[in-house]
Short mmCIF file of C-alpha atoms in Angstrom, two decimals:
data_model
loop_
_atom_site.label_atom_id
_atom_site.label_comp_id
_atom_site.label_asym_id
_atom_site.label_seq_id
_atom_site.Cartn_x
_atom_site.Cartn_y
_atom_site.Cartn_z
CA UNK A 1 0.00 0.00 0.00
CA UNK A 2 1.36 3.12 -1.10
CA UNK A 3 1.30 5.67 1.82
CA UNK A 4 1.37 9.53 1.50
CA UNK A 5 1.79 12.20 4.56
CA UNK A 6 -1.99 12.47 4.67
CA UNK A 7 -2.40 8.86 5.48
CA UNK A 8 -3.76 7.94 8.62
CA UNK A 9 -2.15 6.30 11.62
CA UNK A 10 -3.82 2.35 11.28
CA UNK A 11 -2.39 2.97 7.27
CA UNK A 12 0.70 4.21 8.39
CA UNK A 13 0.91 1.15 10.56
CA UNK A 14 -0.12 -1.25 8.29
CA UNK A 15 2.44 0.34 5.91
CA UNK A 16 5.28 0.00 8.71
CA UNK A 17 4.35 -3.96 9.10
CA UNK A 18 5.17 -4.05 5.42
CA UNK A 19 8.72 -2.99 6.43
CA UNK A 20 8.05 0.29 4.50
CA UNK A 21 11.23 2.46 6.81
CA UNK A 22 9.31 6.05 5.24
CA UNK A 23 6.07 5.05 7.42
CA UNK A 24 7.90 4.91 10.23
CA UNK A 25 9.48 8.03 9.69
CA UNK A 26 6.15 9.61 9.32
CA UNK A 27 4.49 8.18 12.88
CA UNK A 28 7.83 8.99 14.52
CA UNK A 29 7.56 12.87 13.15
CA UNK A 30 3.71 12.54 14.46
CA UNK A 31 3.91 10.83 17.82
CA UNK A 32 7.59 10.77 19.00
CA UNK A 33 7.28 14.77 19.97
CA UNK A 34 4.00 13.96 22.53
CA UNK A 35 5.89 11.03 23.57
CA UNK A 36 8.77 12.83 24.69
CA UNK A 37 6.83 15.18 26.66
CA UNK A 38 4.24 12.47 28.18
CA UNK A 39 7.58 10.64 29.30
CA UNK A 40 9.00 13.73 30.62
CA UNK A 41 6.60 13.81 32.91
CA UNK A 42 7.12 10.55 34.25
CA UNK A 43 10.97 10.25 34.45
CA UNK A 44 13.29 13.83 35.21
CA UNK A 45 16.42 12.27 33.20
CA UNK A 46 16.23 13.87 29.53
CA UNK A 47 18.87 10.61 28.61
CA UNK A 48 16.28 7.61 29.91
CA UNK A 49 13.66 9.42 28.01
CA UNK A 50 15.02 9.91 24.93
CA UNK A 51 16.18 6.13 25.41
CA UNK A 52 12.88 5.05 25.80
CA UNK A 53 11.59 6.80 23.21
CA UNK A 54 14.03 5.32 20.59
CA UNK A 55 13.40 1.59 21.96
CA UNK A 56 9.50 2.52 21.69
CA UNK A 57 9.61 3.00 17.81
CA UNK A 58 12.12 0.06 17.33
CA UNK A 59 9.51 -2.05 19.04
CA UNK A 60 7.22 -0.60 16.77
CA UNK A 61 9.18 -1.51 13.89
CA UNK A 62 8.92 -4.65 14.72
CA UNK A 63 5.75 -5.04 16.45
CA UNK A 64 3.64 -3.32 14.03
CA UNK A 65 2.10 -5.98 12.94
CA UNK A 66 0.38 -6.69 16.75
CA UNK A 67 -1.54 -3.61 16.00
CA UNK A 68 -5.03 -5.16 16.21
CA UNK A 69 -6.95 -1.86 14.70
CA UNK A 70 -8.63 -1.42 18.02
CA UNK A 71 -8.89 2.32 19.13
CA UNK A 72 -6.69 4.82 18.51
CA UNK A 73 -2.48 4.29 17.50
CA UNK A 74 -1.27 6.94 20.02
CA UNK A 75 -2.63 5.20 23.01
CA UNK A 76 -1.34 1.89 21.59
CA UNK A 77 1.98 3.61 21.12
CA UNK A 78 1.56 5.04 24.83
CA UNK A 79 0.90 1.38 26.18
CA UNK A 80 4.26 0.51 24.54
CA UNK A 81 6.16 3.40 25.73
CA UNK A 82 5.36 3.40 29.77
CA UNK A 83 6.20 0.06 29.87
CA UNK A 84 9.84 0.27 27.98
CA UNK A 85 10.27 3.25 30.51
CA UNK A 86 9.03 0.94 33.45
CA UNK A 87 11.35 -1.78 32.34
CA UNK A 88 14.21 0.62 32.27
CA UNK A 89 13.59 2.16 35.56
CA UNK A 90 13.61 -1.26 36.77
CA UNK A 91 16.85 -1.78 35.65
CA UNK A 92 18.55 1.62 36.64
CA UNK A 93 16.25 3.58 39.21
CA UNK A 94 16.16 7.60 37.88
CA UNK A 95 14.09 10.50 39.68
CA UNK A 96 10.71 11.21 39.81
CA UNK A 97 9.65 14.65 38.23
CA UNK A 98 9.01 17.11 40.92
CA UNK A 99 5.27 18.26 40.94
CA UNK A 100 6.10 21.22 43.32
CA UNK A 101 5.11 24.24 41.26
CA UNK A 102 2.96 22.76 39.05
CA UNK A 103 0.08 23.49 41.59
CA UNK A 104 1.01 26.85 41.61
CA UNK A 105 -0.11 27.98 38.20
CA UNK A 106 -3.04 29.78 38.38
CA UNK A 107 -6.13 28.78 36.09
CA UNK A 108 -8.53 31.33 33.98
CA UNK A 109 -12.11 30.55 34.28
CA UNK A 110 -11.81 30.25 30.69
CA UNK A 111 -9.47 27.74 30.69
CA UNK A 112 -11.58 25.66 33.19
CA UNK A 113 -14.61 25.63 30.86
CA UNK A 114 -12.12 24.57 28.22
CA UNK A 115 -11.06 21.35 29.71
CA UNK A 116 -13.88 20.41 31.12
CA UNK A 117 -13.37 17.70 33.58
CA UNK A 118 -11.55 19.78 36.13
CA UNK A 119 -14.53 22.67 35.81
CA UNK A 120 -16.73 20.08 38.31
CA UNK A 121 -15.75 19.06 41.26
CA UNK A 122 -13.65 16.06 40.23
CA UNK A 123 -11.23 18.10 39.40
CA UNK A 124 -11.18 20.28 42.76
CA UNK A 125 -10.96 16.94 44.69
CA UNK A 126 -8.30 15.55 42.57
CA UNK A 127 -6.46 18.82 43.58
CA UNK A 128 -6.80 18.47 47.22
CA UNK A 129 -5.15 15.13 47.19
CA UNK A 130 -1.61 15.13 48.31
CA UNK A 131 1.04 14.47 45.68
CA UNK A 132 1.88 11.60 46.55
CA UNK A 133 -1.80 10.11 46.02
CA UNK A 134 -2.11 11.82 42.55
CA UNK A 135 0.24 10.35 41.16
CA UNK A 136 -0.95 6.93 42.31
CA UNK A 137 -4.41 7.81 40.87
CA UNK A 138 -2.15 9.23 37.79
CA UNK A 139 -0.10 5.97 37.35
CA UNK A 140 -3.57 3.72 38.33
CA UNK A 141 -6.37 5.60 36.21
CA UNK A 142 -4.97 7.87 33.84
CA UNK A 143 -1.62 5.25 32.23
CA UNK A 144 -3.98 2.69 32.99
CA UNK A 145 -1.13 0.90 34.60
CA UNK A 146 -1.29 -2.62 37.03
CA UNK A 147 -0.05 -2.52 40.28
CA UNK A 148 3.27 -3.75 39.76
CA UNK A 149 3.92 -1.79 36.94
CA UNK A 150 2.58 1.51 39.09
CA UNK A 151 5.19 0.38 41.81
CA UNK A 152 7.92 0.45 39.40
CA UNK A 153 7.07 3.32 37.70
CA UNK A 154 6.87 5.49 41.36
CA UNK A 155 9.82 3.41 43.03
CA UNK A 156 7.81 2.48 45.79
CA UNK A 157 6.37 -0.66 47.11
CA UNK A 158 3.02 -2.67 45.82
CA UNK A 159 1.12 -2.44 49.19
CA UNK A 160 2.20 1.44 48.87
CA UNK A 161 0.54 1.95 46.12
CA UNK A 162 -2.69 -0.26 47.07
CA UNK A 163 -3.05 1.44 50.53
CA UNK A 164 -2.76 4.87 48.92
CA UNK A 165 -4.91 3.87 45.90
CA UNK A 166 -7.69 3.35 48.57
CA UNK A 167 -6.68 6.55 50.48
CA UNK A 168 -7.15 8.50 47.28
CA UNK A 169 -10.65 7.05 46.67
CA UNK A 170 -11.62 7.12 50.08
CA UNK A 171 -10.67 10.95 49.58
CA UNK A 172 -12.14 11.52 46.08
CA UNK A 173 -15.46 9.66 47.52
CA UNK A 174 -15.89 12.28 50.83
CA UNK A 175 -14.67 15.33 48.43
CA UNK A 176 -17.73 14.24 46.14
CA UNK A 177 -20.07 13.36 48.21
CA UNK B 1 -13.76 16.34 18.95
CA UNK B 2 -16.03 18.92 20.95
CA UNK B 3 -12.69 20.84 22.17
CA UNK B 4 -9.07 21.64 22.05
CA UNK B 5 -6.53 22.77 23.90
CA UNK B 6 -5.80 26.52 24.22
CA UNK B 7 -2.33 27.46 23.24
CA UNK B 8 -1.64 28.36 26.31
CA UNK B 9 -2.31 24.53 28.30
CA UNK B 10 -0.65 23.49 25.21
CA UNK B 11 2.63 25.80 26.25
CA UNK B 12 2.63 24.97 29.47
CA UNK B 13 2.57 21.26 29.37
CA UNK B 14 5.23 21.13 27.29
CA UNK B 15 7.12 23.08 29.64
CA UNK B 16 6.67 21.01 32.43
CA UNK B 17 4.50 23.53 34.35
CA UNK B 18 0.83 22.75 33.77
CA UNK B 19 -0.88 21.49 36.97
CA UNK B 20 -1.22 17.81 37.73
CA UNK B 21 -5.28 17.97 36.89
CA UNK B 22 -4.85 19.93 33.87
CA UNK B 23 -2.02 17.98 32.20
CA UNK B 24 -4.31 14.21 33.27
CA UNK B 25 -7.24 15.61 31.23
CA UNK B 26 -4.81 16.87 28.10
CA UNK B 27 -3.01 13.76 28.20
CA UNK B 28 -6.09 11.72 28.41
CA UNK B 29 -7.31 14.23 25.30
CA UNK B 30 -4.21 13.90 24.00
CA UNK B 31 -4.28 10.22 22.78
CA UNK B 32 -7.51 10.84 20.43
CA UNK B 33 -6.75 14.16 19.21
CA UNK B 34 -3.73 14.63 16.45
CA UNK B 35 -4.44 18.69 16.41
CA UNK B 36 -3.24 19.11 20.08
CA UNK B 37 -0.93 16.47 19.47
CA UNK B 38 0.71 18.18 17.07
CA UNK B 39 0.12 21.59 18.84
CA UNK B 40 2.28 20.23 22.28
CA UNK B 41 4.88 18.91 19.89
CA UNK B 42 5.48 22.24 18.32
CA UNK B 43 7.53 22.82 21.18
CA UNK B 44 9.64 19.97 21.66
CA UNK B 45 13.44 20.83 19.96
CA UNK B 46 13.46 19.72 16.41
CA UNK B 47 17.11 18.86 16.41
CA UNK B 48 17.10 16.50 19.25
CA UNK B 49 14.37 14.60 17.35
CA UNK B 50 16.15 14.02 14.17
CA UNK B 51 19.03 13.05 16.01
CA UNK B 52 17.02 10.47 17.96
CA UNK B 53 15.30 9.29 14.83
CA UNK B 54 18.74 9.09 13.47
CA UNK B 55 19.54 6.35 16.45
CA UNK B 56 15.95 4.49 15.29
CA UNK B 57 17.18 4.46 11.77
CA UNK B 58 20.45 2.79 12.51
CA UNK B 59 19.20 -0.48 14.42
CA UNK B 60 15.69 -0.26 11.88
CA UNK B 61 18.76 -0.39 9.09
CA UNK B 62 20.50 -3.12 10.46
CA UNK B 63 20.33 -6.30 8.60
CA UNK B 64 18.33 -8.43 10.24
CA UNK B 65 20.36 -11.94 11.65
CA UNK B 66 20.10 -15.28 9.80
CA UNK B 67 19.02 -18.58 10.99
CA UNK B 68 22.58 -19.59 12.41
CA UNK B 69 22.33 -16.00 14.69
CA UNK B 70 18.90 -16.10 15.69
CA UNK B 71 19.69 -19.50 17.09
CA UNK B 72 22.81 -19.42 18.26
CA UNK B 73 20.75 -15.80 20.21
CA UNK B 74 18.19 -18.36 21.04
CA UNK B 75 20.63 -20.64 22.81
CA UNK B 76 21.86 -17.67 24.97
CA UNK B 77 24.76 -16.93 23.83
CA UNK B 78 25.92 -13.05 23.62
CA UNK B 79 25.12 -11.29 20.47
CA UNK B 80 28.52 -10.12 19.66
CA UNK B 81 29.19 -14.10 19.82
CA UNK B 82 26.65 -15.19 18.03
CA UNK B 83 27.59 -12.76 15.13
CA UNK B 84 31.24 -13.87 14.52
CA UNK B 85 30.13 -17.50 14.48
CA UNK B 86 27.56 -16.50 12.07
CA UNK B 87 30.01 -15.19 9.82
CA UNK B 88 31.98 -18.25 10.43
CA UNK B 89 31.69 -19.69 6.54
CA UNK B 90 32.24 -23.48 7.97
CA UNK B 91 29.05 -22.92 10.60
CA UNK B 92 26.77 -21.84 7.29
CA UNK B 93 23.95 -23.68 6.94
CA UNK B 94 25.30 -24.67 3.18
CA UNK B 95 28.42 -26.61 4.70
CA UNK B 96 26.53 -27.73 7.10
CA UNK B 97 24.66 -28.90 5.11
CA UNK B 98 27.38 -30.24 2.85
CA UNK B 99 28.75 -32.38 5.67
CA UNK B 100 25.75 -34.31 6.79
CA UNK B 101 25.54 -35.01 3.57
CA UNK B 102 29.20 -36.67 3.50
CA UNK B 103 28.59 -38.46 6.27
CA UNK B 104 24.73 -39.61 5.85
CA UNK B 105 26.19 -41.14 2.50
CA UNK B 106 29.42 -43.11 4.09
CA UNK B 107 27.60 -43.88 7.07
CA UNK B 108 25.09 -45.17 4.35
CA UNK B 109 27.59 -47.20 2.78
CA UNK B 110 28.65 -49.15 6.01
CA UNK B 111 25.11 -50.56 7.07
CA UNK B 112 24.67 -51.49 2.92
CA UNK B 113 28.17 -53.05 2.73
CA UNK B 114 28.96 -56.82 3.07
CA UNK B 115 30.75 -58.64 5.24
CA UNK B 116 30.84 -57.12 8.85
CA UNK B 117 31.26 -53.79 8.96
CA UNK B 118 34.45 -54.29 11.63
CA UNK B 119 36.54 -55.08 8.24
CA UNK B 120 34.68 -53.22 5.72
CA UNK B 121 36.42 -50.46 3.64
CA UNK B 122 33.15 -48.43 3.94
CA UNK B 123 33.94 -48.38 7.47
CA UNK B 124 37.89 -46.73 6.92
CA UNK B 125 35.99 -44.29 4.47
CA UNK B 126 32.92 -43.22 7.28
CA UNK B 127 35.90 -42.60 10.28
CA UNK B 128 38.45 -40.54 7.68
CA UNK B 129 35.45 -38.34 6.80
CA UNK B 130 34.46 -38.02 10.14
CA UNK B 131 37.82 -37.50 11.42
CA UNK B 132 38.77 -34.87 8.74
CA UNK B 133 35.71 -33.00 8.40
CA UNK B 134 36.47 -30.53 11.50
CA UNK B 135 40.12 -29.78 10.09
CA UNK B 136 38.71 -28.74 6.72
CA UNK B 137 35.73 -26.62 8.98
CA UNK B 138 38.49 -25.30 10.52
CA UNK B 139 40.83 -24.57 7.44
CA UNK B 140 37.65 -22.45 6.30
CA UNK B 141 36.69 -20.94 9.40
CA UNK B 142 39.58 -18.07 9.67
CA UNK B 143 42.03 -16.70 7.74
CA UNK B 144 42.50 -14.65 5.01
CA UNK B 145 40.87 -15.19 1.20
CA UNK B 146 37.80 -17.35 3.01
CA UNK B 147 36.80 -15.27 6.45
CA UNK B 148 34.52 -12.31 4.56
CA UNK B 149 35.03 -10.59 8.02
CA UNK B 150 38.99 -10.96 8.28
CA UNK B 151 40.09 -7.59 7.73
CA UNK B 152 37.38 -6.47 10.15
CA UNK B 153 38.78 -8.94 13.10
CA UNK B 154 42.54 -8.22 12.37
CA UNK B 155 41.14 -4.43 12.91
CA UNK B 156 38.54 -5.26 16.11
CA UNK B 157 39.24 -5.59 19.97
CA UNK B 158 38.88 -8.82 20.44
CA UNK B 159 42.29 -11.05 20.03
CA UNK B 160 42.38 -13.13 16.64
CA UNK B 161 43.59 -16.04 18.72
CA UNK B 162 40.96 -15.78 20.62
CA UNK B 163 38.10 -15.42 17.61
CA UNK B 164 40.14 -19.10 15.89
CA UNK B 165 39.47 -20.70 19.30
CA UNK B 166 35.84 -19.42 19.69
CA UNK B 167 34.94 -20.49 16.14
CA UNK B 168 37.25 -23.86 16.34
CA UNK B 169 35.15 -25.05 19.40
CA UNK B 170 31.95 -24.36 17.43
CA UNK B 171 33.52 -26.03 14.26
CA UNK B 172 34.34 -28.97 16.41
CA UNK B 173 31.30 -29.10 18.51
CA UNK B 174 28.81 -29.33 15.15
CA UNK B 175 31.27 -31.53 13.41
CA UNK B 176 31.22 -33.44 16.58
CA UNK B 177 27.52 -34.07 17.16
CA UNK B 178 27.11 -34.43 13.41
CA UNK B 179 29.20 -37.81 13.16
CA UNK B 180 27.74 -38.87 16.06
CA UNK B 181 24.22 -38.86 14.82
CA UNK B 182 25.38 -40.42 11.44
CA UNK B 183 27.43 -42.49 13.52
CA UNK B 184 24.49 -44.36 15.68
CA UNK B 185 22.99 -44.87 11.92
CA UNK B 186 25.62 -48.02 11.56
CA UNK B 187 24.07 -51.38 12.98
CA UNK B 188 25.67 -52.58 15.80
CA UNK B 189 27.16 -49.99 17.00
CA UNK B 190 30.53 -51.70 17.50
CA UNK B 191 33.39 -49.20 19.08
CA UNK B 192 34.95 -48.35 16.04
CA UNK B 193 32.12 -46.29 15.09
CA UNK B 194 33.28 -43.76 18.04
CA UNK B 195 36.91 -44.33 17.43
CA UNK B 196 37.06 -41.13 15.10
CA UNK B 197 36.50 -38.47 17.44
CA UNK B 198 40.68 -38.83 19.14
CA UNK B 199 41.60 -38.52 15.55
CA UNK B 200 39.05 -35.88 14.86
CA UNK B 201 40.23 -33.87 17.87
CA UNK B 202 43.94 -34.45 17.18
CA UNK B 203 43.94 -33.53 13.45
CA UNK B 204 42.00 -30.02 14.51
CA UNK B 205 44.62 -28.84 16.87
CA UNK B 206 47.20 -30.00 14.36
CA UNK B 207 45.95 -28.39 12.09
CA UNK B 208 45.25 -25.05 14.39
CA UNK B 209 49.16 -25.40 15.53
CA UNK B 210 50.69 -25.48 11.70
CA UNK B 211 48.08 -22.57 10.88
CA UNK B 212 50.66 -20.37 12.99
CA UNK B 213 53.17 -21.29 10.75
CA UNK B 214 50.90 -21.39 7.08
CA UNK B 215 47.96 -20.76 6.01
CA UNK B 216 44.99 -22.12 7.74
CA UNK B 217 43.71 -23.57 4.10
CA UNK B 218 47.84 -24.88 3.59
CA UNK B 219 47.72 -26.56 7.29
CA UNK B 220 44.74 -28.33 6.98
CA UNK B 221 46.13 -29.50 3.15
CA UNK B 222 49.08 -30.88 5.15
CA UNK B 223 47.63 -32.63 7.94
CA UNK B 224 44.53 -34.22 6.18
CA UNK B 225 47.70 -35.35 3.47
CA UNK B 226 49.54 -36.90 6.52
CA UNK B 227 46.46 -38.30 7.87
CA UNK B 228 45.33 -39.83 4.44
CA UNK B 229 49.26 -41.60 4.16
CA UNK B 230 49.25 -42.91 7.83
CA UNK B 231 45.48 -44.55 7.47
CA UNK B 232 46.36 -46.56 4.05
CA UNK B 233 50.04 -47.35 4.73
CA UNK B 234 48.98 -48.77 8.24
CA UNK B 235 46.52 -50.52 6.83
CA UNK B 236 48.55 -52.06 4.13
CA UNK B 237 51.85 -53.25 6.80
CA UNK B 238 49.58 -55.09 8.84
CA UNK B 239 46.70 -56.24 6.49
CA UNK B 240 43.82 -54.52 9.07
CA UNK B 241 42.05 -51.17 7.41
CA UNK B 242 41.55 -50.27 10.84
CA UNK B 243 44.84 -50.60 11.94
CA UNK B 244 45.01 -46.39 12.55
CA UNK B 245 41.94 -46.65 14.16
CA UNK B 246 43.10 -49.56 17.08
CA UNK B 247 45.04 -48.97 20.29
CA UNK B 248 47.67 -47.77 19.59
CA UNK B 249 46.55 -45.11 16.58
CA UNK B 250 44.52 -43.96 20.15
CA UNK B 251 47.25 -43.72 22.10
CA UNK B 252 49.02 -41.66 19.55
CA UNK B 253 46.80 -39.22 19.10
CA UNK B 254 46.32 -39.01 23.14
CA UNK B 255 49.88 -37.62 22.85
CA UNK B 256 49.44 -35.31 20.03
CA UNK B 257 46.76 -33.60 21.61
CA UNK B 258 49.04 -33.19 24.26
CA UNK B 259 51.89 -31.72 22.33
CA UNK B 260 48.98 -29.83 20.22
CA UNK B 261 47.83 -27.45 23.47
CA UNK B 262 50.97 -26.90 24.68
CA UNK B 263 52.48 -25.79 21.19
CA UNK B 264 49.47 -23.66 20.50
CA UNK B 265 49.97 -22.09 23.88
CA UNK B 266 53.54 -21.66 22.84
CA UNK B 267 52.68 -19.89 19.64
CA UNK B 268 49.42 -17.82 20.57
CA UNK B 269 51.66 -14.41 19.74
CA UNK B 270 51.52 -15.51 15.80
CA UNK B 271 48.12 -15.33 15.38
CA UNK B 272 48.22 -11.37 16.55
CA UNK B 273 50.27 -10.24 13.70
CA UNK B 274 47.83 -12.25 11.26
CA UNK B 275 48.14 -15.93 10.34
CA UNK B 276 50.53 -16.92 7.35
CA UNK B 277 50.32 -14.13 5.69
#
């Protein structure tokens, strides 16, 4: 199949199963760019990220083909990426991202309307939980990541993360009630 | 989509300073919505990109391994290994190939011929082959004119001596379980039918040893020659075609093992400065 820049992801993909090196190119100059900055997030070292990042599109080199054409290719490429940078922090332990000062940024109404979940009160309640629970609830909900992985990812214990898991909830619950 | 990101969210979580509870609900946006995707990406240095996708390129570029690497990878052994035997031209699948062949048909020829096998001349011709294929594996295995990666060991890290040795073993080792398998085709199973692996083990080192001095190709010329001469002129002074094959022929190549380590200990330093050449 003959791909041009205005093909879509799945076609793209399909393309990149084929071995075709110039679909590849084009998903990397698409998704690599997010990537970096979702990672970024996640792990302070610019070098483990940028590692990650490269062993995420090598594995979709290869992998392409396990693309089953179920929902969207970024979050399939997401899937692959948080767990390359789990397995790496596994193997060499690197700093969390300090959230101090991100809380400090202050929010137009506009804005709020904007994004929409944080303009009810989920999003006041998810900002009254410590740090330390957020990104639990971060790791848990939003990556969509198992226990283990979630302890890897945060460098702290399983039980950690299940007790504050239930703290959070227990938290989010009373804050919505 | 029913929204987008402002530039402004867009700004500030790519610079690592939009709140936790803003950046979960872009991220979460983020994954179904290319626009914002590309609108966060905007911001991420171009020139650190290409030079990562230059470091995709390079391992996407790289040929991918052949049947001998994949399984030698398969077995466990280190990649870096498993790439110099896979270059090895006596471990390709072709001469492989070649010498199951060889010794499918002699073997072949023993359980067919008449008389007992003990006496047969089929017999002489399955333990020669068997006993000669690792020296020619190793006359092909190393050394310039038949290594295509020669030049690139005489120029890499790892000692010569110690690549011959690494790709001898692995010579040996497939030569090795090759003639056994053809060797449990011949009924009976008398002892003979084992007694080529001394001779098979003495020749290689031989052959190894005079490499130092020749060619690897020239050595293994010489010693198969020898070996050839000793088999039929034995045989002929005492009327046995086994007669190389027996006790003593054992005993004798016992000691040239012997001698064989200890002179290629002896003459390790040759190999550094490039075989016979």
């Amino acid at each position: 199949m003959a791909i041009r820049t205005d093909s879509d992801d799945a076609e793209l993909l399909a393309a990149v199963a084929d071995k075709d090196r110039d679909a590849l190119r084009l998903l990397y100059d698409r998704h690599a760019p997010w990537l970096v900055l979702r990672l970024a997030r996640r792990c302070a070292d610019p070098g483990i990220v940028e590692e990650v990042v490269q062993d995420t599109f090598v594995a979709v080199w290869k992998g392409a083909r396990r693309f089953r054409g179920e929902g969207d290719v970024a979050a399939w490429i997401w899937g692959i990426g948080i767990r390359r940078l789990i397995d790496r922090l596994r193997r060499h332990p690197a700093p969390i991202p300090s959230t101090v000062g991100r809380n400090a940024v202050v929010v137009s109404a506009e804005e709020e309307v904007l994004l929409g979940v944080e303009h009810g009160d989920l999003g006041a309640a998810l900002n009254r939980l410590s740090p330390e629970l957020r990104a639990v609830v971060q790791a848990t909900v939003l990556d969509g990541l198992t226990t283990r992985e979630a302890s890897r990812l945060l460098g702290i214990p399983q039980g950690t993360v299940k007790t504050r898991m239930m703290r959070a909830k227990r938290e989010l619950r009373e804050a919505l009630a | 989509m029913s929204w987008h990101a402002d530039a402004q969210t867009l700004e500030r979580y790519a610079t690592n300073t939009l709140d936790d509870v803003h950046a979960y609900s872009l991220e979460a946006h983020l994954l179904t919505c290319e626009r914002c995707r590309m609108g966060v990406g905007n911001a991420v240095d171009r020139a650190g990109l290409d030079e990562l996708w230059d470091a995709i390129a390079a391992v996407v570029d790289a040929p991918a391994p052949g049947p001998v690497e994949r399984g030698l990878l398969a077995l466990g052994i280190r990649q870096h290994i498993a790439r110099l035997l896979a270059a090895t031209p006596s471990l390709r699948i072709s001469w492989l190939g070649a010498q199951a062949f060889l010794l499918g048909l002699t073997a072949f020829s023993v359980s067919v011929s008449d008389g007992t096998p003990r006496e047969s001349t089929a017999l002489v011709a399955f333990l020669t082959v068997a006993a000669l294929l690792p020296v020619a594996g190793v006359a092909i295995a190393y050394g310039p004119g038949v290594d295509p990666t020669y030049e690139v060991g005489l120029a890499s890290p790892m000692r010569s001596f110690r690549l011959l040795l690494i790709r001898a073993v692995a010579v040996l080792g497939t030569s090795i379980a090759l003639a056994t398998v053809a060797a449990t085709a011949i009924p009976g199973l008398p002892w003979v039918s084992a007694a080529w692996l001394l001779p098979s083990l003495g020749l290689t080192l031989a052959t190894l040893v005079a490499s130092t001095y020749v060619r690897p190709v020239m050595a293994a010329a010489v010693v198969s020659g020898t070996w050839a001469l000793v088999v039929t002129s034995a045989a002929y002074r005492v009327h046995d075609g086994l007669a190389a094959f027996r006790g003593q022929g054992q005993v004798w190549f016992v000691f040239i093992i012997a001698l064989s380590v200890v002179l290629l200990a002896a003459r390790r330093s040759a190999f550094e400065q490039g075989a016979g050449t």
